[in-house]
XYZ file of C-alpha atoms in Angstrom:
753
model
C -11.896 27.915 10.805
C -15.596 27.118 10.560
C -17.847 28.979 8.158
C -21.599 29.059 7.881
C -23.313 27.917 4.697
C -24.716 30.505 2.297
C -27.225 29.365 -0.341
C -29.907 31.012 -2.518
C -33.597 30.874 -1.779
C -35.914 29.319 -4.327
C -39.681 29.186 -4.670
C -39.323 25.541 -5.598
C -38.016 24.785 -2.119
C -41.230 26.189 -0.607
C -43.282 23.945 -2.839
C -41.157 20.961 -1.936
C -41.724 21.677 1.752
C -45.287 20.496 1.232
C -45.800 16.751 1.403
C -46.828 15.322 -1.993
C -50.122 13.513 -2.127
C -49.156 10.169 -3.566
C -51.069 6.953 -3.598
C -49.685 3.775 -2.124
C -48.893 2.429 -5.586
C -47.034 5.627 -6.503
C -45.085 5.634 -3.266
C -43.835 2.159 -4.045
C -42.945 -0.598 -1.640
C -40.894 0.227 1.426
C -38.381 -2.524 2.094
C -38.416 -1.927 5.847
C -42.234 -2.132 5.934
C -42.139 -5.425 4.041
C -39.591 -6.786 6.484
C -41.749 -5.634 9.391
C -44.820 -7.336 7.922
C -43.002 -10.575 7.115
C -40.812 -10.907 10.186
C -42.982 -8.921 12.663
C -40.132 -6.730 13.832
C -40.312 -3.245 15.301
C -38.420 -0.168 14.323
C -36.820 -0.165 17.759
C -34.977 -3.372 16.861
C -33.204 -1.648 13.942
C -30.128 -0.012 15.334
C -28.950 3.415 14.271
C -25.957 2.150 12.284
C -28.145 -0.154 10.172
C -30.645 2.619 9.512
C -27.867 5.013 8.520
C -26.241 2.380 6.312
C -29.420 1.728 4.297
C -30.471 5.369 4.092
C -27.156 6.194 2.429
C -26.727 9.461 4.335
C -26.359 10.846 7.856
C -28.699 13.790 7.277
C -31.547 12.068 9.125
C -29.478 12.328 12.325
C -29.743 16.135 12.244
C -33.023 16.921 10.515
C -36.410 15.333 10.044
C -36.745 13.820 6.605
C -39.626 14.700 4.337
C -42.648 12.408 4.530
C -42.567 11.749 0.802
C -38.896 10.867 0.805
C -38.154 7.748 -1.229
C -35.785 5.079 -0.036
C -32.984 3.927 -2.299
C -34.854 0.739 -3.244
C -37.968 2.676 -4.297
C -36.436 5.032 -6.861
C -37.061 3.549 -10.309
C -38.761 5.982 -12.683
C -37.545 9.330 -13.939
C -40.266 11.104 -11.961
C -39.231 9.376 -8.759
C -35.631 10.307 -9.484
C -36.602 13.930 -10.013
C -38.688 14.036 -6.821
C -35.911 12.318 -4.867
C -33.417 14.847 -6.227
C -35.618 17.752 -5.147
C -36.040 16.217 -1.692
C -32.281 15.747 -1.423
C -31.702 19.388 -2.330
C -34.228 20.479 0.298
C -32.571 18.224 2.877
C -29.186 19.684 1.983
C -30.648 23.141 2.557
C -32.107 22.068 5.914
C -28.810 20.529 6.990
C -27.015 23.747 6.090
C -29.565 25.731 8.076
C -29.084 23.367 11.004
C -25.336 23.863 10.923
C -25.748 27.625 10.519
C -27.795 27.599 13.710
C -25.103 25.565 15.464
C -22.486 27.947 14.083
C -24.374 31.028 15.296
C -24.749 29.497 18.752
C -21.041 28.742 18.737
C -20.280 32.308 17.645
C -22.420 33.725 20.446
C -20.720 31.394 22.905
C -17.313 32.529 21.705
C -18.301 36.194 21.963
C -19.495 35.656 25.518
C -16.405 33.642 26.439
C -14.107 36.225 24.856
C -15.748 38.963 26.946
C -15.416 36.938 30.141
C -11.797 36.047 29.387
C -11.015 39.713 28.663
C -12.499 40.754 32.019
C -10.669 37.993 33.856
C -7.401 38.809 32.105
C -7.812 42.446 33.156
C -8.310 41.275 36.728
C -5.225 39.028 36.426
C -3.141 41.944 35.170
C -4.372 44.049 38.108
C -3.461 41.240 40.519
C 0.023 40.939 38.986
C 0.555 44.702 39.286
C -0.605 44.646 42.933
C 1.683 41.713 43.774
C 4.625 43.423 42.078
C 3.873 46.635 44.032
C 3.912 44.898 47.408
C 6.780 42.458 46.626
C 10.495 42.865 46.225
C 10.740 40.034 43.653
C 8.882 41.138 40.542
C 6.673 38.701 38.595
C 7.426 38.818 34.871
C 4.107 37.507 33.524
C 2.357 39.086 30.540
C -1.335 38.278 30.215
C -2.459 38.620 26.591
C -6.082 38.790 25.560
C -7.102 36.381 22.761
C -7.474 38.413 19.552
C -10.260 38.227 17.000
C -9.252 37.244 13.499
C -10.450 39.302 10.534
C -12.051 36.295 8.832
C -14.227 35.727 11.898
C -16.248 38.828 10.963
C -17.024 38.607 7.248
C -19.301 41.663 7.571
C -16.280 43.865 8.186
C -15.147 43.250 4.629
C -17.957 45.560 3.472
C -17.134 48.332 5.973
C -14.145 50.690 5.962
C -12.738 52.248 9.147
C -11.020 55.611 9.258
C -7.820 53.883 10.366
C -7.744 51.996 7.082
C -7.598 55.250 5.080
C -4.058 56.589 4.881
C -4.887 59.833 3.070
C -6.536 62.872 4.654
C -10.167 63.082 3.596
C -11.335 66.198 1.817
C -13.486 68.524 3.948
C -15.558 71.181 2.245
C -15.676 74.735 3.678
C -19.277 74.341 4.842
C -18.458 71.069 6.624
C -15.368 72.664 8.168
C -17.482 75.562 9.479
C -19.893 73.117 11.129
C -16.996 71.190 12.719
C -15.426 74.415 14.012
C -18.731 75.466 15.568
C -19.071 72.090 17.306
C -15.491 72.289 18.613
C -16.057 75.841 19.959
C -19.232 74.745 21.737
C -17.439 71.758 23.291
C -14.597 74.008 24.506
C -17.094 76.457 26.031
C -18.845 73.666 27.941
C -15.478 72.342 29.179
C -14.478 75.754 30.502
C -17.817 76.145 32.267
C -17.333 72.766 33.918
C -13.813 73.719 35.004
C -15.128 76.948 36.529
C -17.738 75.021 38.536
C -15.370 72.418 40.171
C -16.641 72.729 43.756
C -17.720 69.096 43.980
C -14.380 67.741 42.708
C -12.375 69.952 45.095
C -14.609 69.007 48.028
C -14.266 65.304 47.175
C -10.483 65.613 47.009
C -10.371 67.496 50.304
C -12.658 65.180 52.242
C -12.300 61.713 50.639
C -9.061 62.005 48.615
C -11.029 61.917 45.387
C -12.994 58.707 46.060
C -16.477 58.085 47.336
C -15.522 54.890 49.205
C -12.295 54.115 51.044
C -10.892 50.791 49.899
C -8.731 48.521 51.988
C -6.129 47.937 49.253
C -5.744 51.690 48.802
C -5.054 52.069 52.503
C -2.417 49.343 52.308
C -0.538 51.392 49.743
C -0.036 54.156 52.285
C 3.020 53.911 54.554
C 2.837 54.616 58.313
C 4.010 58.209 58.928
C 7.136 58.599 61.051
C 6.726 60.128 64.523
C 7.916 63.693 64.933
C 10.546 62.654 67.433
C 12.198 60.324 64.925
C 12.467 63.211 62.516
C 13.537 66.038 64.838
C 15.412 64.269 67.672
C 18.263 61.879 68.084
C 17.484 58.473 69.623
C 19.487 59.184 72.824
C 17.370 62.263 73.570
C 14.010 60.405 73.455
C 11.757 60.745 76.510
C 8.954 58.436 77.588
C 6.415 59.967 75.206
C 8.854 59.657 72.350
C 9.579 56.035 73.184
C 5.852 55.349 73.414
C 5.388 56.993 69.994
C 8.238 54.911 68.530
C 6.729 51.753 69.996
C 3.324 52.626 68.516
C 5.001 53.312 65.171
C 6.718 49.938 65.172
C 3.470 48.161 66.034
C 1.668 50.039 63.240
C 4.409 49.097 60.745
C 4.259 45.478 61.866
C 0.470 45.437 61.509
C 0.704 47.082 58.073
C 3.215 44.482 56.888
C 1.024 41.660 58.170
C -1.975 43.154 56.371
C 0.052 43.477 53.198
C 1.123 39.834 53.452
C -2.470 38.804 53.997
C -3.472 40.894 50.974
C -0.767 39.205 48.891
C -2.036 35.777 49.959
C -5.551 36.793 48.983
C -4.242 38.039 45.638
C -2.338 34.790 45.029
C -5.407 32.729 45.888
C -7.568 34.870 43.623
C -4.953 34.624 40.842
C -4.921 30.827 41.102
C -8.716 30.706 41.192
C -9.175 33.016 38.194
C -6.411 31.201 36.286
C -8.128 27.867 36.929
C -11.465 29.313 35.851
C -9.884 30.664 32.644
C -8.238 27.324 31.874
C -11.453 25.415 32.547
C -13.474 27.799 30.417
C -10.920 27.515 27.591
C -10.989 23.709 27.822
C -14.780 23.627 27.806
C -14.908 26.021 24.885
C -12.300 24.020 22.974
C -14.322 20.869 23.605
C -17.463 22.588 22.330
C -15.500 23.853 19.336
C -14.177 20.335 18.650
C -17.733 18.988 18.841
C -18.835 21.743 16.477
C -16.008 20.880 14.099
C -16.978 17.206 14.264
C -20.550 18.237 13.518
C -19.207 20.255 10.583
C -17.398 17.186 9.250
C -20.498 15.025 9.648
C -22.683 17.672 8.016
C -20.217 17.965 5.141
C -20.218 14.189 4.801
C -24.032 14.179 4.793
C -24.118 16.892 2.111
C -21.575 15.036 0.013
C -23.506 11.798 0.480
C -26.704 13.467 -0.696
C -24.868 14.995 -3.661
C -23.349 11.611 -4.411
C -26.779 10.011 -4.325
C -28.093 12.700 -6.681
C -25.125 12.176 -8.999
C -25.600 8.411 -8.921
C -29.281 8.755 -9.732
C -28.455 11.096 -12.594
C -25.803 8.674 -13.792
C -28.332 5.850 -13.607
C -30.833 7.920 -15.609
C -28.099 8.748 -18.084
C -27.325 5.049 -18.457
C -31.013 4.325 -18.969
C -31.280 7.071 -21.589
C -28.157 5.841 -23.328
C -29.469 2.267 -23.273
C -32.787 3.445 -24.712
C -30.963 5.402 -27.388
C -28.788 2.397 -28.120
C -31.866 0.201 -28.391
C -33.591 2.663 -30.738
C -30.427 3.000 -32.780
C -30.054 -0.779 -33.018
C -33.724 -1.220 -33.951
C -33.380 1.482 -36.604
C -30.251 -0.208 -37.949
C -32.080 -3.535 -38.047
C -34.930 -1.884 -39.919
C -32.519 -0.248 -42.360
C -30.704 -3.551 -42.849
C -34.001 -5.303 -43.509
C -35.051 -2.681 -46.038
C -31.673 -2.804 -47.711
C -31.836 -6.611 -47.764
C -35.222 -6.446 -49.497
C -33.838 -3.982 -52.016
C -30.823 -6.191 -52.608
C -33.079 -9.232 -53.126
C -35.079 -7.325 -55.737
C -31.913 -6.018 -57.317
C -30.345 -9.482 -57.462
C -33.527 -10.902 -59.014
C -33.581 -8.187 -61.677
C -29.864 -8.656 -62.347
C -30.338 -12.393 -62.701
C -33.109 -11.840 -65.253
C -30.894 -9.389 -67.144
C -28.022 -11.883 -66.976
C -30.279 -14.582 -68.372
C -31.301 -12.299 -71.255
C -27.665 -11.394 -71.941
C -26.666 -15.042 -72.051
C -29.580 -15.724 -74.420
C -28.447 -12.862 -76.661
C -24.908 -14.228 -76.573
C -26.179 -17.656 -77.639
C -28.177 -16.080 -80.477
C -25.115 -14.140 -81.525
C -23.069 -17.337 -81.554
C -25.736 -18.961 -83.778
C -25.559 -15.990 -86.142
C -21.779 -16.316 -86.157
C -22.086 -19.926 -87.271
C -24.569 -18.928 -89.968
C -22.141 -16.230 -91.068
C -19.375 -18.799 -91.474
C -21.707 -21.007 -93.486
C -22.556 -18.024 -95.705
C -18.831 -17.354 -96.180
C -18.241 -20.926 -97.284
C -21.310 -20.784 -99.536
C -20.014 -17.649 -101.329
C -16.753 -19.435 -102.163
C -18.256 -22.771 -103.023
C -17.643 -22.261 -106.780
C -13.994 -21.227 -106.297
C -11.071 -23.577 -106.402
C -9.685 -25.170 -103.289
C -6.566 -22.983 -103.443
C -8.687 -19.857 -103.541
C -10.861 -21.173 -100.730
C -7.802 -21.918 -98.632
C -6.253 -18.491 -99.273
C -9.585 -16.741 -98.668
C -10.028 -18.648 -95.388
C -6.605 -17.451 -94.258
C -7.455 -13.888 -95.232
C -10.833 -14.263 -93.492
C -9.125 -15.234 -90.252
C -6.793 -12.242 -90.315
C -7.604 -9.510 -87.752
C -6.455 -5.938 -87.188
C -3.167 -5.546 -85.387
C -4.892 -3.486 -82.706
C -6.745 -5.849 -80.382
C -10.355 -5.266 -79.504
C -9.415 -5.633 -75.820
C -8.108 -2.066 -75.786
C -11.719 -0.857 -75.989
C -12.666 -0.613 -72.327
C -16.453 -0.133 -72.198
C -19.515 -1.774 -73.692
C -20.867 1.427 -75.268
C -17.595 2.094 -77.087
C -17.477 -1.518 -78.253
C -21.004 -1.322 -79.717
C -20.264 2.084 -81.256
C -17.088 0.676 -82.826
C -19.076 -2.293 -84.225
C -21.683 0.045 -85.728
C -19.013 2.338 -87.196
C -17.124 -0.661 -88.602
C -20.058 -1.494 -90.883
C -21.511 1.960 -91.538
C -18.179 3.792 -91.856
C -19.776 6.774 -90.079
C -17.501 8.022 -87.312
C -18.958 9.949 -84.369
C -17.476 12.101 -81.674
C -18.138 9.356 -79.109
C -15.266 7.262 -80.386
C -12.081 7.422 -78.385
C -8.549 7.286 -79.695
C -8.387 3.521 -79.039
C -11.536 2.963 -81.118
C -10.251 5.147 -83.942
C -6.955 3.300 -83.904
C -8.796 -0.023 -84.089
C -10.950 1.203 -87.021
C -7.886 2.542 -88.788
C -6.188 -0.819 -88.369
C -9.309 -2.515 -89.834
C -9.242 -0.146 -92.843
C -5.565 -0.898 -93.416
C -6.364 -4.587 -93.281
C -9.012 -4.162 -96.057
C -6.532 -2.652 -98.522
C -5.569 -4.910 -101.410
C -1.955 -5.179 -100.335
C 0.104 -8.321 -99.818
C -2.748 -10.413 -101.087
C -1.933 -13.804 -102.679
C -2.152 -13.774 -106.502
C -4.759 -16.511 -106.465
C -7.268 -14.140 -104.834
C -8.527 -11.414 -107.098
C -10.115 -8.159 -105.996
C -13.655 -9.510 -106.302
C -12.976 -12.393 -103.972
C -10.985 -10.098 -101.676
C -13.916 -7.667 -101.461
C -16.180 -10.554 -100.464
C -13.589 -11.647 -97.891
C -13.382 -8.097 -96.479
C -17.157 -7.818 -96.238
C -17.466 -11.159 -94.454
C -14.475 -10.327 -92.260
C -16.018 -7.020 -91.213
C -19.253 -8.818 -90.412
C -17.240 -11.360 -88.404
C -15.392 -8.583 -86.547
C -18.734 -6.887 -85.894
C -20.047 -10.131 -84.421
C -16.915 -10.441 -82.278
C -17.320 -6.854 -81.047
C -20.958 -7.467 -80.178
C -19.999 -10.715 -78.429
C -17.267 -8.806 -76.605
C -19.837 -6.214 -75.508
C -22.226 -8.932 -74.345
C -19.422 -10.676 -72.437
C -18.529 -7.403 -70.741
C -22.181 -6.919 -69.804
C -22.341 -10.473 -68.482
C -19.153 -9.949 -66.450
C -20.510 -6.697 -65.027
C -23.811 -8.358 -64.193
C -22.116 -11.340 -62.535
C -19.777 -9.050 -60.591
C -22.707 -6.901 -59.501
C -24.678 -9.987 -58.435
C -21.689 -11.372 -56.482
C -21.112 -8.034 -54.764
C -24.801 -7.752 -53.968
C -24.791 -11.260 -52.527
C -21.721 -10.423 -50.451
C -23.429 -7.281 -49.253
C -26.557 -9.287 -48.457
C -24.498 -11.808 -46.497
C -22.760 -8.956 -44.686
C -26.133 -7.424 -43.864
C -27.319 -10.742 -42.445
C -24.214 -11.004 -40.259
C -24.625 -7.385 -39.190
C -28.263 -8.065 -38.366
C -27.272 -11.059 -36.248
C -24.681 -8.962 -34.433
C -27.240 -6.209 -33.945
C -29.735 -8.722 -32.559
C -27.116 -9.967 -30.095
C -26.229 -6.390 -29.203
C -29.912 -5.556 -28.794
C -30.364 -8.518 -26.469
C -27.303 -7.430 -24.514
C -28.621 -3.866 -24.215
C -32.010 -5.112 -23.054
C -30.360 -7.441 -20.545
C -28.321 -4.521 -19.241
C -31.449 -2.444 -18.921
C -33.272 -5.223 -17.090
C -30.258 -5.707 -14.847
C -30.247 -1.968 -14.200
C -33.875 -2.263 -13.095
C -33.523 -5.465 -11.095
C -29.984 -5.209 -9.712
C -30.384 -1.871 -7.950
C -27.221 -0.146 -6.815
C -27.596 1.329 -3.337
C -25.365 3.621 -1.338
C -24.235 2.287 2.033
C -22.776 4.459 4.787
C -20.527 2.409 7.050
C -18.124 3.282 9.790
C -14.452 3.093 8.999
C -13.939 0.271 11.465
C -16.435 -1.930 9.605
C -14.555 -1.687 6.292
C -11.846 -4.345 6.116
C -10.437 -3.665 2.639
C -7.480 -1.428 1.719
C -8.682 1.965 0.529
C -6.868 4.117 -2.013
C -9.609 6.682 -2.652
C -10.945 5.075 -5.839
C -14.378 3.521 -6.364
C -12.643 0.507 -7.907
C -11.498 -0.512 -4.423
C -14.979 -1.974 -3.865
C -15.175 -4.023 -7.085
C -14.585 -7.358 -5.352
C -15.941 -6.319 -1.950
C -18.339 -8.637 -0.121
C -20.992 -7.388 2.302
C -21.040 -9.670 5.337
C -23.741 -9.667 7.985
C -22.643 -8.502 11.405
C -24.278 -11.533 13.031
C -22.092 -13.822 10.938
C -19.003 -11.893 11.986
C -20.047 -12.017 15.636
C -20.739 -15.757 15.345
C -17.317 -16.315 13.788
C -15.728 -14.158 16.479
C -17.448 -16.211 19.163
C -16.165 -19.385 17.530
C -12.679 -17.872 17.345
C -12.859 -16.817 21.000
C -14.074 -20.268 21.965
C -11.235 -21.866 20.027
C -8.810 -19.366 21.544
C -10.011 -20.211 25.049
C -9.572 -23.903 24.301
C -6.100 -23.227 22.975
C -5.197 -21.163 26.043
C -6.544 -23.914 28.289
C -4.519 -26.521 26.398
C -1.445 -24.285 26.588
C -1.925 -23.898 30.341
C -2.253 -27.660 30.745
C 0.838 -28.128 28.592
C 2.704 -25.573 30.699
C 1.669 -27.314 33.923
C 2.655 -30.686 32.482
C 5.950 -29.210 31.333
C 6.585 -27.757 34.773
C 5.888 -31.162 36.345
C 8.270 -32.811 33.880
C 10.939 -30.199 34.635
C 10.432 -30.741 38.382
C 10.724 -34.508 37.969
C 13.833 -34.098 35.804
C 15.322 -31.823 38.449
C 14.549 -34.381 41.168
C 16.080 -37.097 38.980
C 19.252 -35.060 38.458
C 19.391 -34.296 42.179
C 19.215 -38.002 43.047
C 21.848 -38.796 40.396
C 24.151 -36.153 41.869
C 23.508 -37.548 45.338
C 24.374 -41.053 44.096
C 27.562 -39.667 42.530
C 28.460 -37.987 45.830
C 27.853 -41.212 47.729
C 29.975 -43.157 45.247
C 32.731 -40.576 45.632
C 32.540 -40.906 49.401
C 32.591 -44.681 49.073
C 35.671 -44.528 46.855
C 37.354 -42.178 49.295
C 36.554 -44.548 52.136
C 37.904 -47.490 50.155
C 41.057 -45.556 49.273
C 41.933 -44.781 52.876
C 44.793 -46.923 54.266
C 43.966 -48.349 57.667
C 47.097 -47.909 59.761
C 47.877 -49.505 63.069
C 46.783 -46.414 64.888
C 43.471 -46.437 63.079
C 43.070 -50.129 63.863
C 43.824 -49.514 67.509
C 41.431 -46.578 67.500
C 38.714 -48.701 65.994
C 39.512 -51.601 68.319
C 39.407 -49.394 71.387
C 36.185 -47.800 70.221
C 34.615 -51.192 69.514
C 35.612 -52.560 72.935
C 34.485 -49.462 74.688
C 37.908 -48.470 75.973
C 38.769 -44.908 76.633
C 40.563 -43.240 73.783
C 42.890 -41.515 76.222
C 44.315 -44.868 77.299
C 47.488 -45.714 75.270
C 50.277 -48.370 74.969
C 53.514 -48.441 76.896
C 56.712 -47.023 75.460
C 58.335 -50.461 74.951
C 55.243 -51.803 73.190
C 55.194 -48.879 70.855
C 58.907 -49.354 70.035
C 58.396 -53.054 69.356
C 55.413 -52.358 67.196
C 57.252 -49.741 65.160
C 60.322 -51.990 64.860
C 58.224 -54.883 63.629
C 56.460 -52.621 61.163
C 59.716 -51.249 59.754
C 61.281 -54.718 59.505
C 58.254 -55.918 57.633
C 58.542 -53.010 55.205
C 62.302 -53.706 54.679
C 61.639 -57.375 53.991
C 58.933 -56.491 51.456
C 61.326 -54.139 49.653
C 64.062 -56.838 49.540
C 61.618 -59.354 48.117
C 60.620 -56.898 45.412
C 64.277 -56.225 44.540
C 65.002 -59.959 44.224
C 61.964 -60.433 42.007
C 63.028 -57.556 39.773
C 66.604 -58.883 39.493
C 65.336 -62.315 38.504
C 62.998 -60.739 35.906
C 65.925 -58.767 34.467
C 68.023 -61.920 34.111
C 65.184 -63.751 32.382
C 64.665 -60.875 29.946
C 68.371 -60.808 29.099
C 68.303 -64.538 28.334
C 65.292 -64.113 26.077
C 66.967 -61.180 24.323
C 70.010 -63.293 23.534
C 67.774 -66.014 22.097
C 65.922 -63.468 20.001
C 69.184 -62.055 18.657
C 70.208 -65.535 17.492
C 66.805 -66.086 15.870
C 66.966 -62.681 14.134
C 70.406 -63.508 12.684
C 69.105 -66.845 11.371
C 66.028 -65.212 9.880
C 68.156 -62.570 8.158
C 70.243 -65.316 6.552
C 67.091 -67.090 5.353
C 65.701 -63.822 3.996
C 68.850 -63.147 2.019
C 68.794 -66.647 0.549
C 65.080 -66.307 -0.281
C 65.613 -63.006 -2.035
C 68.402 -64.548 -4.078
C 66.186 -67.475 -5.086
C 62.962 -65.424 -5.501
C 61.037 -65.566 -8.900
C 59.121 -62.295 -9.357
C 57.269 -63.378 -12.509
C 55.898 -66.441 -10.782
C 54.691 -64.317 -7.880
C 52.977 -61.915 -10.266
C 51.210 -64.807 -12.014
C 50.162 -66.236 -8.686
C 48.768 -62.857 -7.635
C 46.785 -62.594 -10.870
C 45.479 -66.138 -10.454
C 44.484 -65.348 -6.890
C 42.669 -62.174 -8.022
C 40.826 -64.096 -10.750
C 39.838 -66.782 -8.263
C 38.639 -64.147 -5.814
C 36.559 -62.429 -8.513
C 35.136 -65.797 -9.529
C 34.271 -66.595 -5.945
C 32.677 -63.191 -5.456
C 30.665 -63.558 -8.668
C 29.627 -67.075 -7.660
C 28.534 -65.850 -4.249
C 26.508 -63.036 -5.875
C 24.886 -65.497 -8.269
C 24.088 -67.829 -5.397
C 22.495 -64.939 -3.505
C 20.489 -63.940 -6.593
C 19.369 -67.562 -7.100
C 18.311 -67.775 -3.483
C 16.438 -64.508 -3.766
C 14.726 -65.601 -6.990
C 13.852 -68.919 -5.386
C 12.306 -67.150 -2.401
C 10.386 -64.818 -4.761
C 9.133 -67.816 -6.738
C 7.998 -69.508 -3.554
C 6.235 -66.360 -2.425
C 4.545 -65.934 -5.818
C 3.490 -69.583 -5.797
C 1.996 -69.066 -2.364
C 0.114 -65.993 -3.554
C -1.038 -67.934 -6.630
C -2.374 -70.708 -4.449
C -4.151 -68.168 -2.282
C -5.704 -66.534 -5.340
C -6.770 -69.915 -6.655
C -8.336 -70.704 -3.325
C -10.241 -67.427 -3.530
C -11.397 -68.251 -7.053
C -11.974 -71.980 -6.550
C -12.403 -72.541 -2.808
C -11.930 -76.023 -1.443
C -14.245 -77.646 0.984
C -12.547 -78.494 4.211
C -13.873 -81.324 6.312
C -13.234 -82.686 9.738
C -13.244 -86.296 10.891
C -15.674 -86.867 13.659
C -14.396 -89.039 16.434
C -16.482 -90.881 18.902
């Protein structure tokens, strides 16, 4: 079912109806105009399919495009995309209006055709009823009018008929009084009309209720019977009665003939109206099919325009995303550069701090050496035993290691507290434990007897100073480690930033290349006929990833080449077929002659196999001499001839018997000789078997086998030697030829007088 398009009206569409005033530079370059200027071609040379293909839509086939409409190759900027989108929307609206006009025309045509078909169907039903009235055989044909579907009148959805309401509507008393008054007035007028029925009664009396007498109505009336046929018996008819009966029969016959003629006219009219109805239905169905095809093409044009709008929006979206990506990459590069500068400054400052820390550590190591010298100086007056014991006590350290103190601040605070003995709340449990262990170490317990309390106090003071130096060195080492770790991490981060910047630069170049490709490699929408697409389609856009657009001229050229090659092939096949037929005919003739030769040979053999009797000889002799074949020999001659022939046959048989008897005697003699020889041979065989030496025979067989193998081997060796000799000769010949090529000899001839 076709439906018209419904769309809203916008003020923007009215503005877009006006042609924009654009300069030539703003309009851009029209590809077709450039081709016309360069190749001097006319628009008439561009066929409709090519124009439709490059326009990307079929809307131009139904409406006139806007003058400011851009082609697909001209749309580049966002403004052009927006204007092209507005033009496409206006064209979609115009195409819908065009189809609505076609649809309204089709609806009017259907309304007119439905009315005509209803009238003709009514006439057909009347014809069928008339034929059934005047015929004995009834025609069971039901003519049905084509119904209207509810969805063909969308306006009826907003209206409600009384038949659609199943409940009785409420009528107020005032409305009921008005309806009763109208009904009473209508009844009064009806009664007045019934009272004044003179015209109807006069029409019924004079014209049987009709103003014009119709022929078909008269045919419905039967001929009235004569009075004599009603009142009298047939045998009592007089001349007037017989004349009346004869007139009645003629009237009945004429009425039947008129009825038959009327039936023929009805049948002819039925066939004519039926043909007209069928033709009108076919024509309407054809128009409806054309309208449906137009609907499909219009839908395709609308979808193509929407697809072009969507593609342009997608292209703009890609451009926006590429611009955003470029800005994001540039911002990241800027941030990386700023962070790299900050890291450079930070690394420089950390390196200076590291240098200062190393200098402080060196100074602390110098102080440590001076402290050791001071320790030795304080015990210079003591004995060597005391010095040795004091050195051991000086090297003793608290049981709790200084490594349990995790941070630099705690280490420095522990060093300060170790000398000042003033504990603060900043010290942790590890620091307090270390200080407690140092205090326990300073107690005068388990001290060698050679060291008195005075020396031990000096040792404790120097030891605390030494531990303080170690704590400060530990703090400086921790600071140096932190500084080196920070510098290494900063350098790693700087290297990572450089790599990220390189990747961002590559990505930025890729984004810019994509943007330039998006500008230069324009994607256009082609509209091609299904027969021109030679790739399998599954409904996905990926079907055209590896598609190749081939010029029609190239295809036609290739087709011409293929047709030319096909014609050559057909010609060659025909020649081959003719040659094959000639060969088959010659083979058949050859077989025929061979069969004829075989028949002649068979006849010749039959002729040779025939025995020439005396009768045949006489027949041939008589025929050769020209005698009559009816002339024969005498009875005595025939008897003599037969007697001589039989005697000859008997003599031949006797000779054969004698020869056979002599052969039998000879064979018997030879058999007796052979029996004697066989007996002698058997005796010799028995003696030989008695005297036979099997071992000697076996040795002889082995010797014979060895000799045969030796002979075979010798023959093989001789063959191999001969082959090698021939190969050597051939190689020598080739060597001589190669030498002649390398060092050619000068040939000379002797001149003779």
